[in-house]
Short mmCIF file of C-alpha atoms in Angstrom, two decimals:
data_model
loop_
_atom_site.label_atom_id
_atom_site.label_comp_id
_atom_site.label_asym_id
_atom_site.label_seq_id
_atom_site.Cartn_x
_atom_site.Cartn_y
_atom_site.Cartn_z
CA MET A 1 -21.90 -26.46 34.34
CA LYS A 2 -24.05 -24.51 36.64
CA ARG A 3 -27.38 -23.48 35.19
CA TYR A 4 -27.46 -19.96 34.10
CA GLN A 5 -30.57 -17.45 34.38
CA GLY A 6 -29.58 -15.73 30.91
CA TYR A 7 -27.76 -16.78 27.79
CA ILE A 8 -26.35 -14.09 25.51
CA SER A 9 -25.46 -15.87 22.08
CA ASP A 10 -23.65 -14.61 19.15
CA LEU A 11 -25.19 -15.13 15.71
CA ASP A 12 -22.71 -16.09 12.79
CA GLY A 13 -20.55 -19.07 13.56
CA THR A 14 -22.64 -19.79 16.83
CA LEU A 15 -26.30 -20.41 15.64
CA TYR A 16 -25.73 -20.40 11.68
CA ARG A 17 -23.17 -20.24 9.35
CA GLY A 18 -24.39 -18.25 6.38
CA GLU A 19 -27.90 -19.54 5.61
CA GLU A 20 -27.19 -22.86 7.28
CA VAL A 21 -28.40 -23.32 10.91
CA ILE A 22 -26.08 -25.21 13.21
CA PRO A 23 -27.53 -28.41 13.64
CA GLY A 24 -29.28 -28.79 17.09
CA ALA A 25 -29.01 -25.04 17.74
CA PRO A 26 -32.97 -24.65 17.23
CA GLU A 27 -33.51 -27.41 20.07
CA ALA A 28 -30.77 -25.86 22.43
CA ILE A 29 -32.49 -22.50 22.31
CA ALA A 30 -35.98 -23.85 22.63
CA GLU A 31 -34.81 -25.91 25.74
CA LEU A 32 -33.26 -22.96 27.25
CA ARG A 33 -36.30 -20.95 26.93
CA ARG A 34 -38.68 -23.92 28.09
CA ARG A 35 -36.64 -23.77 31.44
CA GLY A 36 -37.38 -20.17 31.63
CA CYS A 37 -33.93 -18.89 30.92
CA GLY A 38 -33.52 -15.48 29.17
CA VAL A 39 -31.92 -15.41 25.84
CA VAL A 40 -30.53 -12.73 23.65
CA PHE A 41 -28.80 -12.51 20.53
CA ILE A 42 -25.86 -10.21 19.78
CA SER A 43 -24.19 -9.15 16.55
CA ASN A 44 -21.41 -6.64 15.51
CA LYS A 45 -22.76 -6.56 12.09
CA PRO A 46 -24.44 -3.21 11.37
CA LEU A 47 -25.49 -4.19 7.85
CA GLU A 48 -28.98 -5.76 8.64
CA ARG A 49 -31.87 -4.36 10.29
CA ARG A 50 -32.79 -6.25 13.63
CA ARG A 51 -36.13 -7.20 12.31
CA ALA A 52 -34.23 -8.99 9.49
CA TYR A 53 -32.02 -11.07 12.13
CA ALA A 54 -35.17 -11.86 13.93
CA GLU A 55 -36.65 -12.91 10.52
CA LYS A 56 -33.61 -14.96 9.68
CA LEU A 57 -33.52 -16.97 13.02
CA THR A 58 -37.04 -17.59 12.78
CA ARG A 59 -36.76 -18.98 9.46
CA LEU A 60 -33.94 -21.26 10.72
CA GLY A 61 -36.22 -22.39 13.31
CA ILE A 62 -35.42 -20.17 16.19
CA PRO A 63 -38.49 -18.19 16.74
CA THR A 64 -37.20 -14.59 17.62
CA VAL A 65 -38.66 -11.07 17.80
CA SER A 66 -36.61 -7.88 17.00
CA ASP A 67 -36.24 -7.03 20.51
CA GLU A 68 -34.20 -9.86 21.25
CA VAL A 69 -31.32 -8.97 18.92
CA ILE A 70 -28.77 -6.37 19.72
CA ASN A 71 -26.44 -5.37 17.10
CA SER A 72 -23.53 -2.75 16.94
CA SER A 73 -25.81 -0.21 15.10
CA LEU A 74 -28.52 -0.30 18.07
CA VAL A 75 -25.61 -0.02 20.78
CA LEU A 76 -24.31 3.05 19.03
CA ALA A 77 -27.55 4.64 18.42
CA ARG A 78 -28.55 4.11 22.05
CA TYR A 79 -25.24 5.34 23.29
CA LEU A 80 -25.68 8.52 21.24
CA ALA A 81 -29.06 9.00 22.47
CA ASN A 82 -28.19 8.81 26.03
CA SER A 83 -27.88 12.25 27.59
CA GLU A 84 -25.04 11.20 29.84
CA HIS A 85 -22.77 10.94 26.98
CA GLY A 86 -23.30 14.55 25.73
CA MET A 87 -24.24 13.85 22.16
CA ALA A 88 -28.23 13.33 22.54
CA GLY A 89 -29.73 15.21 19.35
CA ALA A 90 -26.38 15.70 17.82
CA THR A 91 -25.84 16.27 14.14
CA VAL A 92 -24.21 13.00 12.81
CA PHE A 93 -22.43 11.79 9.74
CA ALA A 94 -22.35 8.14 9.38
CA ILE A 95 -20.16 6.11 6.70
CA GLY A 96 -22.66 3.14 6.93
CA GLU A 97 -25.44 1.65 5.28
CA PRO A 98 -29.03 2.50 5.30
CA PRO A 99 -29.93 0.19 8.46
CA LEU A 100 -27.67 2.06 10.60
CA LEU A 101 -28.88 5.60 9.36
CA GLU A 102 -32.26 4.37 10.13
CA GLU A 103 -31.24 3.35 13.77
CA LEU A 104 -29.74 6.64 14.41
CA ALA A 105 -32.66 8.66 13.11
CA THR A 106 -34.91 6.61 15.13
CA ALA A 107 -32.87 7.39 18.15
CA GLY A 108 -33.26 11.03 17.62
CA LEU A 109 -29.82 12.15 15.74
CA ARG A 110 -29.95 14.41 12.97
CA LEU A 111 -28.29 13.16 9.94
CA SER A 112 -26.22 15.55 7.74
CA ASP A 113 -23.37 15.43 5.24
CA VAL A 114 -22.48 19.07 5.52
CA PRO A 115 -18.98 18.98 7.43
CA GLU A 116 -19.56 22.50 9.27
CA GLU A 117 -22.32 21.02 11.04
CA ILE A 118 -21.48 17.52 11.64
CA GLU A 119 -20.63 16.81 15.40
CA VAL A 120 -20.09 13.31 15.19
CA VAL A 121 -18.58 10.95 12.55
CA ILE A 122 -19.30 7.51 12.76
CA ALA A 123 -17.37 4.63 10.86
CA SER A 124 -19.00 1.52 10.26
CA PHE A 125 -19.33 -1.38 7.84
CA ASP A 126 -20.18 0.23 4.32
CA ARG A 127 -20.13 -1.41 0.88
CA THR A 128 -21.17 1.80 -0.58
CA PHE A 129 -17.92 3.67 0.93
CA ASP A 130 -16.31 6.12 -1.44
CA TYR A 131 -14.08 9.22 -1.57
CA HIS A 132 -16.96 11.49 -1.29
CA LYS A 133 -18.04 10.05 2.10
CA LEU A 134 -14.47 9.85 3.00
CA ASN A 135 -13.89 13.54 2.33
CA ILE A 136 -16.92 14.71 4.25
CA GLY A 137 -15.99 12.63 7.28
CA PHE A 138 -12.31 13.88 7.00
CA GLN A 139 -13.52 17.47 6.91
CA ALA A 140 -15.77 17.13 9.81
CA LEU A 141 -13.07 15.46 11.78
CA ARG A 142 -10.75 18.18 10.87
CA ARG A 143 -13.12 20.74 12.48
CA GLY A 144 -13.19 18.79 15.69
CA ALA A 145 -16.20 16.42 15.32
CA ARG A 146 -16.19 13.31 17.56
CA PHE A 147 -15.00 9.95 15.87
CA LEU A 148 -16.91 6.96 16.91
CA ALA A 149 -17.43 3.32 15.22
CA THR A 150 -20.14 0.91 15.27
CA ASN A 151 -17.60 -1.99 15.05
CA ALA A 152 -13.72 -2.44 14.41
CA ASP A 153 -13.62 -6.00 12.62
CA PRO A 154 -11.02 -5.78 9.90
CA THR A 155 -13.18 -8.06 7.61
CA CYS A 156 -16.58 -10.07 7.45
CA PRO A 157 -16.82 -13.47 6.47
CA VAL A 158 -19.18 -14.04 3.30
CA GLU A 159 -19.75 -16.91 1.20
CA GLY A 160 -16.42 -17.98 -0.22
CA GLY A 161 -14.07 -15.65 1.84
CA GLU A 162 -14.27 -12.23 3.58
CA ILE A 163 -14.77 -8.70 2.45
CA PRO A 164 -13.37 -5.60 4.13
CA ASP A 165 -15.63 -4.59 7.18
CA ALA A 166 -15.43 -1.16 9.36
CA GLY A 167 -11.95 -1.78 10.18
CA ALA A 168 -11.24 -0.49 6.54
CA VAL A 169 -13.15 2.74 7.00
CA ILE A 170 -11.48 3.57 10.41
CA GLY A 171 -8.10 3.07 8.75
CA ALA A 172 -8.90 5.27 5.86
CA LEU A 173 -10.36 8.21 8.18
CA GLU A 174 -7.37 7.69 10.53
CA GLY A 175 -4.96 7.60 7.57
CA CYS A 176 -5.87 11.14 6.25
CA SER A 177 -7.18 12.97 9.53
CA GLY A 178 -4.24 12.39 11.98
CA ARG A 179 -7.08 11.37 14.57
CA LYS A 180 -7.89 8.10 16.17
CA VAL A 181 -11.12 6.64 16.63
CA GLU A 182 -12.36 7.39 20.20
CA LEU A 183 -14.92 4.73 20.85
CA VAL A 184 -15.96 1.51 19.26
CA VAL A 185 -19.25 0.30 20.77
CA GLY A 186 -19.23 -3.32 19.14
CA LYS A 187 -17.58 -6.31 20.64
CA PRO A 188 -15.35 -6.29 22.43
CA SER A 189 -16.42 -3.29 24.03
CA PRO A 190 -18.45 -3.75 27.18
CA LEU A 191 -21.26 -1.50 25.87
CA ILE A 192 -22.86 -4.23 23.75
CA MET A 193 -23.01 -6.56 26.60
CA GLU A 194 -24.36 -4.05 28.97
CA MET A 195 -27.35 -3.63 26.72
CA ALA A 196 -27.63 -7.42 26.52
CA LEU A 197 -27.67 -7.59 30.39
CA GLU A 198 -30.18 -4.73 30.64
CA ARG A 199 -32.57 -6.57 28.14
CA LEU A 200 -32.15 -9.81 30.26
CA GLY A 201 -32.73 -7.84 33.24
CA LEU A 202 -29.93 -9.97 34.93
CA PRO A 203 -26.40 -9.32 36.51
CA ALA A 204 -23.39 -10.49 34.65
CA GLU A 205 -22.75 -13.29 36.96
CA ALA A 206 -26.05 -14.78 36.19
CA CYS A 207 -25.40 -15.15 32.58
CA LEU A 208 -23.25 -17.24 30.04
CA MET A 209 -21.79 -15.63 26.98
CA VAL A 210 -21.67 -18.13 23.94
CA GLY A 211 -19.41 -17.51 20.91
CA ASP A 212 -17.21 -18.65 18.37
CA ARG A 213 -14.44 -16.04 18.53
CA LEU A 214 -12.03 -15.79 21.39
CA GLU A 215 -10.79 -12.19 20.75
CA THR A 216 -14.15 -10.73 20.74
CA ASP A 217 -17.03 -13.05 22.28
CA ILE A 218 -14.93 -14.76 24.87
CA VAL A 219 -12.76 -11.72 25.61
CA MET A 220 -15.88 -9.59 25.85
CA GLY A 221 -17.55 -11.88 28.21
CA HIS A 222 -14.62 -12.14 30.67
CA ARG A 223 -14.49 -8.24 30.71
CA ALA A 224 -18.10 -8.17 31.50
CA GLY A 225 -17.58 -10.40 34.36
CA MET A 226 -19.59 -13.36 32.76
CA SER A 227 -18.93 -17.04 32.34
CA THR A 228 -18.20 -17.99 28.87
CA ALA A 229 -18.66 -20.77 26.44
CA LEU A 230 -16.62 -21.11 23.28
CA VAL A 231 -18.34 -22.93 20.35
CA LEU A 232 -16.10 -24.93 17.93
CA SER A 233 -18.89 -24.42 14.99
CA GLY A 234 -17.66 -21.10 13.81
CA VAL A 235 -14.09 -19.67 13.17
CA THR A 236 -12.15 -21.01 16.03
CA ARG A 237 -10.55 -24.45 16.03
CA ARG A 238 -9.52 -26.54 18.84
CA GLU A 239 -5.72 -25.76 17.86
CA ASP A 240 -6.39 -21.95 17.91
CA LEU A 241 -7.59 -22.37 21.29
CA SER A 242 -4.44 -24.06 22.57
CA ARG A 243 -2.26 -21.43 20.88
CA SER A 244 -4.35 -18.52 22.64
CA SER A 245 -3.92 -17.17 25.99
CA ILE A 246 -7.55 -16.51 26.17
CA ARG A 247 -9.60 -19.23 28.32
CA PRO A 248 -13.22 -19.68 27.85
CA ASP A 249 -14.94 -21.48 30.87
CA TYR A 250 -16.26 -24.01 28.50
CA VAL A 251 -15.42 -25.43 25.42
CA LEU A 252 -18.38 -26.93 23.27
CA GLU A 253 -18.57 -28.68 19.98
CA SER A 254 -21.71 -26.60 19.18
CA ILE A 255 -24.36 -24.66 21.07
CA ALA A 256 -26.23 -28.17 20.48
CA ASP A 257 -24.53 -29.32 23.53
CA LEU A 258 -25.46 -26.60 25.87
CA PRO A 259 -28.72 -28.00 27.40
CA ARG A 260 -27.17 -31.59 27.96
CA LEU A 261 -24.35 -29.86 29.89
CA ILE A 262 -26.52 -27.65 32.25
CA SER A 263 -29.12 -30.70 32.89
CA MET F 1 26.12 29.61 0.10
CA LYS F 2 28.44 27.51 -2.27
CA ARG F 3 27.31 27.42 -5.80
CA TYR F 4 25.93 23.93 -6.51
CA GLN F 5 25.90 22.43 -9.89
CA GLY F 6 22.35 20.72 -9.69
CA TYR F 7 19.02 21.94 -7.98
CA ILE F 8 16.30 20.04 -7.20
CA SER F 9 12.94 22.06 -6.43
CA ASP F 10 9.84 21.03 -5.07
CA LEU F 11 6.78 22.49 -6.87
CA ASP F 12 3.62 23.42 -4.77
CA GLY F 13 4.68 25.98 -2.12
CA THR F 14 8.06 26.28 -3.60
CA LEU F 15 7.58 27.59 -7.16
CA TYR F 16 3.87 28.10 -7.05
CA ARG F 17 0.72 28.17 -4.59
CA GLY F 18 -1.97 26.78 -6.44
CA GLU F 19 -2.28 28.71 -9.73
CA GLU F 20 -0.14 31.63 -8.38
CA VAL F 21 3.77 31.63 -9.31
CA ILE F 22 5.91 32.63 -6.05
CA PRO F 23 7.25 36.07 -7.20
CA GLY F 24 10.66 35.87 -8.49
CA ALA F 25 10.69 32.12 -9.14
CA PRO F 26 10.80 32.45 -12.73
CA GLU F 27 13.77 34.67 -12.57
CA ALA F 28 15.62 32.63 -10.10
CA ILE F 29 15.21 29.39 -12.21
CA ALA F 30 16.11 31.22 -15.25
CA GLU F 31 19.14 32.63 -13.58
CA LEU F 32 20.45 29.30 -12.41
CA ARG F 33 19.96 27.84 -15.75
CA ARG F 34 21.76 30.79 -17.44
CA ARG F 35 24.85 29.93 -15.11
CA GLY F 36 24.59 26.42 -16.43
CA CYS F 37 23.21 24.56 -13.39
CA GLY F 38 20.83 21.58 -13.89
CA VAL F 39 17.47 21.91 -12.35
CA VAL F 40 14.74 19.18 -11.98
CA PHE F 41 11.39 19.47 -10.28
CA ILE F 42 10.00 16.93 -8.17
CA SER F 43 6.39 16.35 -6.70
CA ASN F 44 4.86 13.59 -4.67
CA LYS F 45 1.54 14.15 -6.48
CA PRO F 46 0.57 11.41 -8.63
CA LEU F 47 -2.63 13.23 -10.08
CA GLU F 48 -1.36 15.03 -12.84
CA ARG F 49 0.58 13.87 -16.01
CA ARG F 50 4.35 15.23 -16.02
CA ARG F 51 3.51 16.90 -19.25
CA ALA F 52 0.73 18.90 -17.35
CA TYR F 53 3.41 20.01 -14.49
CA ALA F 54 5.74 21.06 -17.34
CA GLU F 55 2.89 22.92 -19.09
CA LYS F 56 1.78 24.73 -15.75
CA LEU F 57 5.34 25.89 -15.09
CA THR F 58 5.76 27.04 -18.55
CA ARG F 59 2.51 28.85 -18.36
CA LEU F 60 3.74 30.38 -15.02
CA GLY F 61 6.94 31.67 -16.79
CA ILE F 62 9.48 28.62 -15.94
CA PRO F 63 9.89 26.95 -19.29
CA THR F 64 10.09 23.41 -18.67
CA VAL F 65 9.80 19.95 -20.49
CA SER F 66 8.22 16.81 -19.11
CA ASP F 67 11.59 15.19 -18.58
CA GLU F 68 12.50 17.67 -15.93
CA VAL F 69 9.51 16.85 -13.79
CA ILE F 70 9.91 13.72 -11.68
CA ASN F 71 6.72 12.88 -9.56
CA SER F 72 5.86 9.74 -7.47
CA SER F 73 3.82 7.92 -10.32
CA LEU F 74 7.21 7.87 -12.41
CA VAL F 75 9.32 6.68 -9.61
CA LEU F 76 6.97 3.90 -8.79
CA ALA F 77 6.62 3.02 -12.49
CA ARG F 78 10.34 2.99 -12.97
CA TYR F 79 10.94 0.96 -9.86
CA LEU F 80 8.64 -1.66 -10.80
CA ALA F 81 10.03 -1.76 -14.07
CA ASN F 82 13.36 -2.15 -13.02
CA SER F 83 14.29 -5.90 -13.15
CA GLU F 84 16.51 -5.81 -9.88
CA HIS F 85 13.32 -5.61 -7.87
CA GLY F 86 11.78 -8.65 -9.30
CA MET F 87 8.44 -7.01 -10.40
CA ALA F 88 9.20 -6.06 -14.04
CA GLY F 89 6.15 -6.96 -16.05
CA ALA F 90 4.31 -7.86 -13.32
CA THR F 91 0.39 -7.81 -13.04
CA VAL F 92 -0.46 -4.70 -11.09
CA PHE F 93 -3.78 -3.32 -9.66
CA ALA F 94 -3.53 0.40 -8.73
CA ILE F 95 -5.95 2.46 -6.62
CA GLY F 96 -5.16 5.67 -8.50
CA GLU F 97 -6.08 7.86 -11.16
CA PRO F 98 -5.57 7.54 -15.01
CA PRO F 99 -2.04 9.54 -15.01
CA LEU F 100 -0.61 6.70 -12.67
CA LEU F 101 -2.25 3.84 -14.61
CA GLU F 102 -0.68 5.43 -17.69
CA GLU F 103 2.77 5.75 -16.38
CA LEU F 104 2.36 2.04 -15.31
CA ALA F 105 1.39 0.90 -18.64
CA THR F 106 4.00 2.80 -20.15
CA ALA F 107 6.61 1.18 -17.96
CA GLY F 108 5.50 -2.45 -19.30
CA LEU F 109 3.24 -3.31 -16.43
CA ARG F 110 0.15 -5.09 -17.06
CA LEU F 111 -2.88 -3.74 -15.23
CA SER F 112 -5.77 -5.97 -13.62
CA ASP F 113 -8.57 -5.90 -11.39
CA VAL F 114 -8.63 -9.78 -11.01
CA PRO F 115 -7.50 -10.46 -7.61
CA GLU F 116 -6.24 -14.01 -8.49
CA GLU F 117 -3.89 -12.67 -11.00
CA ILE F 118 -2.71 -9.56 -9.19
CA GLU F 119 0.95 -9.56 -8.18
CA VAL F 120 1.20 -5.92 -6.70
CA VAL F 121 -1.18 -3.69 -5.22
CA ILE F 122 -0.60 0.12 -5.45
CA ALA F 123 -2.01 2.63 -3.01
CA SER F 124 -2.02 6.15 -4.26
CA PHE F 125 -4.15 9.35 -4.11
CA ASP F 126 -7.37 8.56 -5.82
CA ARG F 127 -10.39 10.94 -5.71
CA THR F 128 -12.69 7.87 -7.13
CA PHE F 129 -11.61 5.59 -4.32
CA ASP F 130 -14.46 3.26 -3.58
CA TYR F 131 -15.52 0.15 -1.86
CA HIS F 132 -15.12 -1.99 -5.09
CA LYS F 133 -11.50 -0.87 -5.47
CA LEU F 134 -10.86 -1.52 -1.87
CA ASN F 135 -12.04 -5.09 -2.09
CA ILE F 136 -10.00 -5.66 -5.09
CA GLY F 137 -6.94 -4.54 -3.56
CA PHE F 138 -8.04 -6.57 -0.33
CA GLN F 139 -8.63 -9.77 -2.05
CA ALA F 140 -5.41 -9.50 -3.78
CA LEU F 141 -3.25 -8.69 -0.65
CA ARG F 142 -5.00 -11.77 1.15
CA ARG F 143 -3.63 -13.82 -1.70
CA GLY F 144 -0.04 -12.34 -1.02
CA ALA F 145 0.38 -9.67 -3.54
CA ARG F 146 3.09 -7.17 -2.77
CA PHE F 147 1.84 -3.79 -1.19
CA LEU F 148 3.32 -0.56 -2.54
CA ALA F 149 2.38 3.03 -2.55
CA THR F 150 3.21 6.17 -4.34
CA ASN F 151 3.28 8.46 -1.61
CA ALA F 152 2.14 8.51 2.01
CA ASP F 153 0.86 12.18 2.48
CA PRO F 154 -2.25 12.07 4.79
CA THR F 155 -3.73 15.09 2.94
CA CYS F 156 -3.31 17.30 -0.25
CA PRO F 157 -3.56 21.02 0.02
CA VAL F 158 -6.36 22.45 -2.30
CA GLU F 159 -7.83 25.85 -2.74
CA GLY F 160 -9.55 26.52 0.67
CA GLY F 161 -8.14 23.60 2.77
CA GLU F 162 -7.20 19.96 2.42
CA ILE F 163 -8.33 16.77 1.08
CA PRO F 164 -7.59 12.83 1.77
CA ASP F 165 -4.44 11.86 -0.06
CA ALA F 166 -2.93 8.32 -0.59
CA GLY F 167 -2.90 7.99 3.26
CA ALA F 168 -6.33 7.29 3.32
CA VAL F 169 -6.00 4.61 0.83
CA ILE F 170 -3.15 2.93 2.75
CA GLY F 171 -5.16 3.45 6.09
CA ALA F 172 -8.10 1.39 4.34
CA LEU F 173 -6.08 -1.52 2.97
CA GLU F 174 -4.05 -1.66 6.18
CA GLY F 175 -7.29 -1.59 8.15
CA CYS F 176 -8.82 -4.78 6.53
CA SER F 177 -5.87 -6.91 5.38
CA GLY F 178 -3.62 -6.95 8.29
CA ARG F 179 -0.71 -6.11 5.92
CA LYS F 180 1.41 -3.00 6.18
CA VAL F 181 2.53 -1.07 3.07
CA GLU F 182 5.92 -2.42 2.10
CA LEU F 183 7.34 0.52 0.24
CA VAL F 184 6.44 4.20 -0.40
CA VAL F 185 8.52 5.59 -3.09
CA GLY F 186 7.43 9.19 -2.90
CA LYS F 187 9.12 11.86 -0.42
CA PRO F 188 10.74 11.19 2.10
CA SER F 189 11.89 7.91 0.39
CA PRO F 190 15.43 8.32 -1.20
CA LEU F 191 14.07 6.86 -4.40
CA ILE F 192 12.66 10.00 -5.83
CA MET F 193 16.15 11.71 -4.99
CA GLU F 194 18.16 9.01 -6.68
CA MET F 195 15.94 9.34 -9.76
CA ALA F 196 16.32 13.27 -9.72
CA LEU F 197 20.15 12.93 -9.29
CA GLU F 198 20.17 10.37 -12.12
CA ARG F 199 18.49 12.99 -14.47
CA LEU F 200 20.77 15.62 -13.32
CA GLY F 201 23.89 13.20 -13.73
CA LEU F 202 25.48 14.62 -10.62
CA PRO F 203 26.45 13.29 -7.33
CA ALA F 204 24.15 14.20 -4.16
CA GLU F 205 26.97 16.64 -2.53
CA ALA F 206 27.01 18.77 -5.88
CA CYS F 207 23.15 19.69 -5.37
CA LEU F 208 21.02 21.45 -3.30
CA MET F 209 17.50 20.40 -2.42
CA VAL F 210 14.95 23.26 -2.14
CA GLY F 211 11.45 22.55 -0.59
CA ASP F 212 8.89 24.21 1.84
CA ARG F 213 8.29 21.00 3.75
CA LEU F 214 10.68 19.97 6.76
CA GLU F 215 9.31 16.36 7.03
CA THR F 216 9.37 15.70 3.54
CA ASP F 217 11.93 17.93 1.28
CA ILE F 218 14.29 18.58 4.00
CA VAL F 219 14.46 15.40 5.63
CA MET F 220 14.91 13.64 2.17
CA GLY F 221 17.58 15.84 1.12
CA HIS F 222 19.60 15.28 4.50
CA ARG F 223 19.11 11.36 3.84
CA ALA F 224 20.51 11.60 0.41
CA GLY F 225 23.48 13.26 1.44
CA MET F 226 22.51 16.73 -0.17
CA SER F 227 22.49 20.37 1.13
CA THR F 228 19.07 21.56 1.95
CA ALA F 229 17.25 25.16 1.67
CA LEU F 230 13.95 25.47 3.19
CA VAL F 231 11.83 28.24 1.62
CA LEU F 232 9.03 29.99 3.76
CA SER F 233 6.74 30.51 0.82
CA GLY F 234 4.89 27.25 1.41
CA VAL F 235 3.52 25.56 4.60
CA THR F 236 6.22 25.96 6.88
CA ARG F 237 6.58 29.17 8.89
CA ARG F 238 9.74 30.39 10.94
CA GLU F 239 8.18 29.55 14.13
CA ASP F 240 7.64 25.89 12.88
CA LEU F 241 11.25 25.88 12.10
CA SER F 242 12.40 26.87 15.61
CA ARG F 243 10.04 24.18 17.22
CA SER F 244 11.56 21.41 14.84
CA SER F 245 14.64 19.47 15.41
CA ILE F 246 14.92 19.21 11.52
CA ARG F 247 17.56 21.85 10.47
CA PRO F 248 17.99 23.00 6.79
CA ASP F 249 21.35 24.18 5.75
CA TYR F 250 19.84 27.29 4.62
CA VAL F 251 16.43 29.15 5.24
CA LEU F 252 15.22 31.56 2.36
CA GLU F 253 11.94 33.71 2.10
CA SER F 254 11.37 32.13 -1.20
CA ILE F 255 13.48 30.57 -3.98
CA ALA F 256 13.62 34.15 -5.41
CA ASP F 257 16.52 34.63 -2.89
CA LEU F 258 18.62 31.86 -4.27
CA PRO F 259 20.72 33.54 -7.16
CA ARG F 260 21.63 36.44 -4.82
CA LEU F 261 22.88 34.14 -2.22
CA ILE F 262 25.06 32.29 -4.75
CA SER F 263 26.80 35.15 -6.48
#
């Protein structure tokens, strides 16, 4: 394996599973940093504040600051705040949890639940989703509001199984409004990668994307023009890989193998 | 127009709009009955008890008993209770409102919100839909429960606009489970027509379907082998008709014109 200047790592399934760190992951990240490589962490999950992810990584032995974590809430907030996309300062209604709402407010967007003034409807992962929120989103979409989503994951893995993720909220809004979501900023959209590369200050070809999901992490790395490494410490098994047409550049048992491969 | 022995009439948009009866509708229904014709009323709406529809029609000048009203809740409950379909006495979880739950219980189905024991998940119109219900339905579908729906309307007309209907609940469950709804019993499914014909005790060719929606009422009548009459007192306008490939046998300004045409 060539030595990359920057590494973009997925979180769940790549660095930890639930509250358990992947053995060797802290040493691997420490070694990359010791060699002067840039490292950023990405997640599709809009449920936690970036600070909470940084604290969790730090607690698990991977010292991290908030700015090193990029999740779909942040990417969406930055996308909306970017004046090039015509929605800077827009009035937004988000079906999502408080960390997303905070990220949007911080980016200068105005939050509202009045359909007549909502210019953008955002579908996200929301464990407090209900008919009232559905109806507000629906009324705004019917009036022509833009329709964006943080992520499109059907489910989110949790202790003992999975629970409905943003895919359910998108499905509910599409099922009543006759509209289709216009943009999903999370993986496998290139937007989350663009922000990671910007943070690293490196071109795609100088970076390696490391993750445990073929359809999101690996596809997205390829699309961004990056090399990719699949780790088998998460949801993908070697037999899944042999059945898939998606081909990562490298396949590792876990991220712990990374420093050895590049030395 | 030939004289039919039975008439199947839609409710909203055909006999009334909200709380306003369509002028001449009571006289038209009375005249059909005076001539000895059978009349039943059908609705996709699972929100009200059949008794409530009968009381509303009676209040509006069309004396009606519960048995003359067939709605999607009743059709689904009867479908499940029919031993031919292999779900009689099944344990069911319904995302729906109390009138649906009552109809299911009356048909001998056991209601449960424990995913491990749920054999059938039902998506319906539910203004109390929330993430908790979504998750129960999802967990049961993941374990292999059957997936049925009362109706698939994206929206329901209400005073001043529309609100999300069962289409949103179906979309939410499909969006997270990766499953597709197996059966929708409401219009334009032939099941609701079969039950109406059974109630009338007449073959399809002896009956006229009267309704205000091309894609549901008229399509469903055609599929059932019945003659159809579109009324322009509801959502469909003459210009919609000219743009559509769906061709009703008759087009009436309103159901008030019916007795005159068949005399």
